[in-house]
Tab-separated table of C-alpha atoms in Angstrom:
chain	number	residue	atom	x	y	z
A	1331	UNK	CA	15.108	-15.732	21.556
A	1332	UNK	CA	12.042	-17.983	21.973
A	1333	UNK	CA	10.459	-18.424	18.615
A	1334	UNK	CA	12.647	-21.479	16.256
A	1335	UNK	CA	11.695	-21.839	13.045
A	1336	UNK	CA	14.359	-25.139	12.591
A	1337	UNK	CA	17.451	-25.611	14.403
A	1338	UNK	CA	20.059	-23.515	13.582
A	1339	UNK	CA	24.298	-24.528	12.473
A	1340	UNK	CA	26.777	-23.635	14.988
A	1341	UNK	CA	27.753	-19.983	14.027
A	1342	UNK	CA	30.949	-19.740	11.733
A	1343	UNK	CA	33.412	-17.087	10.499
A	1344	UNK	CA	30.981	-15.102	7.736
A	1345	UNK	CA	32.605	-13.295	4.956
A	1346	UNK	CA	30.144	-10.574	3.469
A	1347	UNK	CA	29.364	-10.944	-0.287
A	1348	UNK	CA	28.361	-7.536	-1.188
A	1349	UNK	CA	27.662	-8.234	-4.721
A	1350	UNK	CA	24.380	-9.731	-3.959
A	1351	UNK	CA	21.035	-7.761	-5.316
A	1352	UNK	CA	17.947	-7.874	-3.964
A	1353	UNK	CA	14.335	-6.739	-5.477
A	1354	UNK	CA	10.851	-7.077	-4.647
A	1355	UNK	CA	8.893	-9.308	-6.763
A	1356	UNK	CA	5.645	-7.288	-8.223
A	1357	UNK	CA	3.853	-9.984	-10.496
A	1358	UNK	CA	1.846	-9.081	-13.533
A	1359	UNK	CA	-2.132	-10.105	-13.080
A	1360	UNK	CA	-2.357	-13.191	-15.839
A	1361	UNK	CA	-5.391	-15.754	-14.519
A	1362	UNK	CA	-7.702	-15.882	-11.816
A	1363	UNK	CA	-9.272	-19.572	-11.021
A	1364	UNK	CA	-12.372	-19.279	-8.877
A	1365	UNK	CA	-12.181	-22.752	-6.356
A	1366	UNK	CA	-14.387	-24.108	-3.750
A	1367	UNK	CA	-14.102	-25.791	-0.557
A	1368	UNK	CA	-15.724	-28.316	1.048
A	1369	UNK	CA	-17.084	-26.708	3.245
A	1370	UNK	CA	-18.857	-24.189	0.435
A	1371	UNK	CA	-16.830	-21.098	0.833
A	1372	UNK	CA	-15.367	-19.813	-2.402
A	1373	UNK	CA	-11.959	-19.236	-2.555
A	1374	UNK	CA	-9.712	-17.432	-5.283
A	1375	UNK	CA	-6.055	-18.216	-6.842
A	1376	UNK	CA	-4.781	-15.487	-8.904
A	1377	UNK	CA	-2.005	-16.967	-11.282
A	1378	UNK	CA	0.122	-13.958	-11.292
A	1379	UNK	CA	4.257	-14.341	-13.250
A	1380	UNK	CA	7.429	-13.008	-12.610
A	1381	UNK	CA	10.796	-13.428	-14.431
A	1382	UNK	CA	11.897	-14.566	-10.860
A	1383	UNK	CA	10.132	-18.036	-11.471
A	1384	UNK	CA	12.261	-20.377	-13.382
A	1385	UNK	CA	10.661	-21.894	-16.147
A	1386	UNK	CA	9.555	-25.451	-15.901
A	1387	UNK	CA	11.571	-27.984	-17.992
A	1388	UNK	CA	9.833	-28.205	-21.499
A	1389	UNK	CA	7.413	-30.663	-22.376
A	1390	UNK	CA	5.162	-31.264	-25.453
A	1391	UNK	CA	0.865	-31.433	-24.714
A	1392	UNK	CA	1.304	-34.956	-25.706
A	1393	UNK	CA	4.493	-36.236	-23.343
A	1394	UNK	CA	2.365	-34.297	-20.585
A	1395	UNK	CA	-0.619	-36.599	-21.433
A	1396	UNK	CA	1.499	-40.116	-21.825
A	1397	UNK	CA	2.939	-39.285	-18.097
A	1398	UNK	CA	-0.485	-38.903	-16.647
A	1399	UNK	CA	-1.875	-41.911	-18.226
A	1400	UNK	CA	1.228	-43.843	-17.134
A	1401	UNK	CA	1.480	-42.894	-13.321
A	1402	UNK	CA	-1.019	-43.859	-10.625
A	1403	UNK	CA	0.646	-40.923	-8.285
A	1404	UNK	CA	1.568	-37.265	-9.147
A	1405	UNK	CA	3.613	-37.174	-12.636
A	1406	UNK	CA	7.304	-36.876	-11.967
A	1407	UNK	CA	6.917	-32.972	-14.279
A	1408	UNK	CA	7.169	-29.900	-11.914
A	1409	UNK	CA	6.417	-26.385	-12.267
A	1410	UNK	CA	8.111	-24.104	-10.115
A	1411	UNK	CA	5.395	-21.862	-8.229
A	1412	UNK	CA	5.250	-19.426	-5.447
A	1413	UNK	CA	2.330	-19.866	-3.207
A	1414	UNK	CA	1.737	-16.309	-0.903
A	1415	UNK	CA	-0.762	-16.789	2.366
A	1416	UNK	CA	-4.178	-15.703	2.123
A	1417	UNK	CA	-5.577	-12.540	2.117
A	1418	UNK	CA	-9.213	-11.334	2.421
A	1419	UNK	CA	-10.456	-9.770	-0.582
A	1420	UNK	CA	-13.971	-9.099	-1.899
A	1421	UNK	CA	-15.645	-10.097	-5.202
A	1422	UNK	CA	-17.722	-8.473	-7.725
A	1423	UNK	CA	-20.707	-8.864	-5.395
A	1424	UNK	CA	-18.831	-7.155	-2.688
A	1425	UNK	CA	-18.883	-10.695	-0.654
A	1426	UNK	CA	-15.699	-11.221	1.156
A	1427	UNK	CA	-13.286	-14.164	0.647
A	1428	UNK	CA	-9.943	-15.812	0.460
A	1429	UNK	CA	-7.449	-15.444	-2.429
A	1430	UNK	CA	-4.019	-16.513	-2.704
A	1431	UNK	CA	-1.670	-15.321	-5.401
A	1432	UNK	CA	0.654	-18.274	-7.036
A	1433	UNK	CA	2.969	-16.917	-9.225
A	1434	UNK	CA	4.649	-18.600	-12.300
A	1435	UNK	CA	6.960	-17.958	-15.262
A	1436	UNK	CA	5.390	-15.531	-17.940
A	1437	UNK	CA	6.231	-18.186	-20.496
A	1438	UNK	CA	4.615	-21.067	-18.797
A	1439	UNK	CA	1.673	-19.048	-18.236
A	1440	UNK	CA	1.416	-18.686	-22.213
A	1441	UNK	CA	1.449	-22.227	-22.933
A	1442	UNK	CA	-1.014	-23.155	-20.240
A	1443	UNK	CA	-3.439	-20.487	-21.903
A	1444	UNK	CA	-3.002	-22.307	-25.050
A	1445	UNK	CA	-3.673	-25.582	-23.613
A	1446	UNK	CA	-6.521	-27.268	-22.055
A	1447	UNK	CA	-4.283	-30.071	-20.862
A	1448	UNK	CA	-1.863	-27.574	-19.125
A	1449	UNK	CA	-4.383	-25.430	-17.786
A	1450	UNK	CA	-5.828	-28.690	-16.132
A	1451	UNK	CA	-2.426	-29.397	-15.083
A	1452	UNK	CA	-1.760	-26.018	-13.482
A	1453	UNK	CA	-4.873	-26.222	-11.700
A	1454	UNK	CA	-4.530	-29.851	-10.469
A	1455	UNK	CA	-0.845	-28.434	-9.052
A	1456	UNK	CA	-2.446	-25.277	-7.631
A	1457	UNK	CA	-5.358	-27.072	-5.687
A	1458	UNK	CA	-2.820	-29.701	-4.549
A	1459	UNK	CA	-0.324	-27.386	-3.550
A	1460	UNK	CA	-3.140	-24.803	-1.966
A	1461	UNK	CA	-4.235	-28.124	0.408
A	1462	UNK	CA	-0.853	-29.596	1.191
A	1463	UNK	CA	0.378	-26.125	2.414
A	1464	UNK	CA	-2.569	-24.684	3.880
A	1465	UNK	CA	-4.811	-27.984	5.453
A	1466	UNK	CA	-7.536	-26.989	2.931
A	1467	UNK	CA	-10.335	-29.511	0.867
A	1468	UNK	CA	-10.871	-28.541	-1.952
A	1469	UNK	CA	-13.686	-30.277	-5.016
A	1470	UNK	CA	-12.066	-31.551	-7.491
A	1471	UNK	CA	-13.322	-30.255	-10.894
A	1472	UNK	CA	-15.115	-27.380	-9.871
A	1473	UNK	CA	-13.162	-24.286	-11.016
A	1474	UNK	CA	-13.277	-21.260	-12.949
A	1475	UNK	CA	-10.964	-19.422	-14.737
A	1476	UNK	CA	-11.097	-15.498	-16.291
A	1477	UNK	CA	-8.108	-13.866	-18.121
A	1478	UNK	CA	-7.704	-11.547	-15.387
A	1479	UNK	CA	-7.875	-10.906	-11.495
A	1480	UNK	CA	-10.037	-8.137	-12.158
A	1481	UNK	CA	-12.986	-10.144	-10.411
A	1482	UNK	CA	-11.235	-10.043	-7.193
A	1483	UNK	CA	-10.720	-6.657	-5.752
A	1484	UNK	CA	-7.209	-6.158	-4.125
A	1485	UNK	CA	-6.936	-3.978	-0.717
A	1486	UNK	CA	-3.808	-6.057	0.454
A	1487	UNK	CA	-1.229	-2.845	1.437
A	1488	UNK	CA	2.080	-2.284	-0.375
A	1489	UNK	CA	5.208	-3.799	1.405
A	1490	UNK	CA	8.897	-3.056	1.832
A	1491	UNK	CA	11.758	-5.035	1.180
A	1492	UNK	CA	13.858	-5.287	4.665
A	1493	UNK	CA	17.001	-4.169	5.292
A	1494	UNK	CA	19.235	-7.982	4.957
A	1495	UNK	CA	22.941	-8.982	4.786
A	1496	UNK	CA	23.684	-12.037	3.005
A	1497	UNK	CA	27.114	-13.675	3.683
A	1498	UNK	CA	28.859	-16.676	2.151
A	1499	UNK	CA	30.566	-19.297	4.992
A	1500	UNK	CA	33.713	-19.911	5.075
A	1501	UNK	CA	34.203	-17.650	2.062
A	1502	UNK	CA	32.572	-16.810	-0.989
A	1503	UNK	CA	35.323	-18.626	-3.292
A	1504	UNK	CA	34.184	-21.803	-1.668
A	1505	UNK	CA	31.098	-21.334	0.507
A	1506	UNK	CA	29.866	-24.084	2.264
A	1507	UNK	CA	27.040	-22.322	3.597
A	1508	UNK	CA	24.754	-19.191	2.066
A	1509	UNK	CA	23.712	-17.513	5.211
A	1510	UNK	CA	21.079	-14.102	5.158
A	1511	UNK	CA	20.356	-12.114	7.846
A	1512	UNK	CA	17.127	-9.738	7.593
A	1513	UNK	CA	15.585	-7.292	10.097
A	1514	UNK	CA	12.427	-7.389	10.936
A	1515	UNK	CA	11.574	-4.440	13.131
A	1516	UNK	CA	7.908	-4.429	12.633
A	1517	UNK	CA	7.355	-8.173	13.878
A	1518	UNK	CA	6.852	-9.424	17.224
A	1519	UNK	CA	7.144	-13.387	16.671
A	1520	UNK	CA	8.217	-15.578	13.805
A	1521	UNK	CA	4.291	-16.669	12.613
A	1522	UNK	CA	3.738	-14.675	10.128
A	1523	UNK	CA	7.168	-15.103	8.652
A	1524	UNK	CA	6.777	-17.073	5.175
A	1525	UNK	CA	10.069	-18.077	3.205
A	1526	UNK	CA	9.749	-19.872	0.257
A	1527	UNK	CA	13.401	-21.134	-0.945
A	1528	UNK	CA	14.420	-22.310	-3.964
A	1529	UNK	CA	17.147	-24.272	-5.501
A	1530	UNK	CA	18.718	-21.243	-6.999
A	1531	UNK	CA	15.936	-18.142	-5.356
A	1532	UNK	CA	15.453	-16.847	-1.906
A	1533	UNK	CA	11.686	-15.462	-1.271
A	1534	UNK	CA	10.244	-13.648	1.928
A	1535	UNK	CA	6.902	-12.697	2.615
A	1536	UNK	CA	4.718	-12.064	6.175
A	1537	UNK	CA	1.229	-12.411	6.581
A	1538	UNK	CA	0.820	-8.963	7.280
A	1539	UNK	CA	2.147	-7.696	3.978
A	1540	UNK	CA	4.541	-5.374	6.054
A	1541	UNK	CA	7.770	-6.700	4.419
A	1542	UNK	CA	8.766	-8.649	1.273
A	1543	UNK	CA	11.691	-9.466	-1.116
A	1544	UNK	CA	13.216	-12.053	-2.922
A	1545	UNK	CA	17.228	-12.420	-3.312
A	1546	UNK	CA	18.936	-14.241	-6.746
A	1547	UNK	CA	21.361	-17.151	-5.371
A	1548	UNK	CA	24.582	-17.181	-6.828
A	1549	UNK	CA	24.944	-20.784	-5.317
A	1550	UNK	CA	22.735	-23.911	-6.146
A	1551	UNK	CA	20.923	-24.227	-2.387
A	1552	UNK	CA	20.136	-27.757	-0.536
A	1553	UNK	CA	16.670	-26.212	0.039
A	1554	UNK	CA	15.407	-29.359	2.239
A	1555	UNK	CA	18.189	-28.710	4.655
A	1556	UNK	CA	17.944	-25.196	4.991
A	1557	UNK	CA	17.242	-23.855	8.710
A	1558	UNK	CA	16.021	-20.177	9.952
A	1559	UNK	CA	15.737	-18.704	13.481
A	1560	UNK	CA	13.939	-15.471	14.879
A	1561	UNK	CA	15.285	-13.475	17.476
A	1562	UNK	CA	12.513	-11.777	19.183
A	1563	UNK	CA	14.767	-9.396	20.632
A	1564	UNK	CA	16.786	-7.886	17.799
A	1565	UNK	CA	13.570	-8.693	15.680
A	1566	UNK	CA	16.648	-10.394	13.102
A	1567	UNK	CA	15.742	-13.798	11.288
A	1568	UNK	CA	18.493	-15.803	10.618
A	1569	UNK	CA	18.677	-18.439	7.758
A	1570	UNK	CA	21.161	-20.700	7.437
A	1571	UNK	CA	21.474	-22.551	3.583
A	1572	UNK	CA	24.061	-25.016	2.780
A	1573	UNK	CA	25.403	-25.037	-0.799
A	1574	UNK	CA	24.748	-28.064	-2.789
């Protein structure tokens, strides 16, 4: 058991909650925005949605416009997003490149096609979120969008949702502690193990497309605290969430 993610909580007495459901998360195509680097290359987001994304807090066109005037740093407005790895795909002129799919609620997505000001938004988020998370540069103002991904060509290969257990600590009247324990069979270290956690939504993904699956919470989650651990020998990742 080499490979730490974050340090793990001492282990505790775990009663099962067996009422919790799990389901793999298959967005709908909505927007592709066509981005470039630096360095040149060409690189793709694909604005997919899911019911699975909360929708952000609403907002009118003009509030949205007041904050940005008004703030020198990024607006205090969020939209929830999920933000997969990259994956080679090819283009319409068979060239290859990156593309990354960020997936948002189905009703956001509708007001940010009926808005030039949240489309701009959206894209500012994306680009900042895309170079924060991944070490990218990305121009600013250089972007396309399409009202489909039907310009990027999709070979990624289907994936599985994992066999997991997911417990509440001490009990599940009053858990202090959401803990989930998935197998992992098919991996060999923890690096291409991708878990995005919400305050209220539990997401897995690896690199490799072989497994993913996202879990509702029943249980508002301290998400900045939460820790996971990979045990190379039972090929089980571990992660630990404390309960707000």
């Amino acid at each position: 058991m080499d490979e730490l993610l974050n340090q793990l909580f001492d282990s505790q007495k775990i009663k099962e909650n067996a009422q919790t459901e799990s389901m793999r998360v298959v967005p709908e195509p909505g927007v592709c925005v066509k981005l470039k680097c630096d360095s040149g290359s060409k690189i793709f987001a694909n604005i997919c949605i899911s019911n699975k994304i909360p929708m952000p807090d609403e907002i009118s066109e003009g509030a949205l416009i007041k904050m940005l005037e008004n703030t020198g740093e990024a607006p205090p407005y969020r939209v929830p997003l999920s933000i997969g790895d990259a994956h080679c795909e090819v283009d319409n002129s068979g060239k290859p490149c990156s593309a990354y799919d960020v997936i948002i609620n189905p009703g956001f997505l509708e007001k940010v096609k009926a808005s030039d000001v949240f489309m701009g938004f959206l894209v500012t988020v994306i680009i900042e979120s895309l170079e924060t998370k991944f070490k990218l540069s990305i121009r600013k103002g250089i972007s396309r969008t399409t009202s489909n991904v039907s310009e990027v060509k999709n070979a990624a290969p289907k994936s599985s949702i994992p066999e997991f257990k997911m417990s509440a600590v001490p009990d599940i009247e009053n858990p202090k502690f959401i803990v989930t324990k998935l197998k992992l069979p098919e991996l060999s270290s923890s690096r291409g193990i991708e878990l995005d956690i919400g305050s209220k939504l539990f997401v897995l993904r690896t690199r490799s497309r072989i497994y993913e699956m996202a879990a509702e919470l029943s249980h508002t989650i301290d998400q900045a605290n939460a820790r996971a651990e990979f045990n190379n020998r039972t090929k089980i990742l571990t992660v630990t969430m404390p309960v707000v």
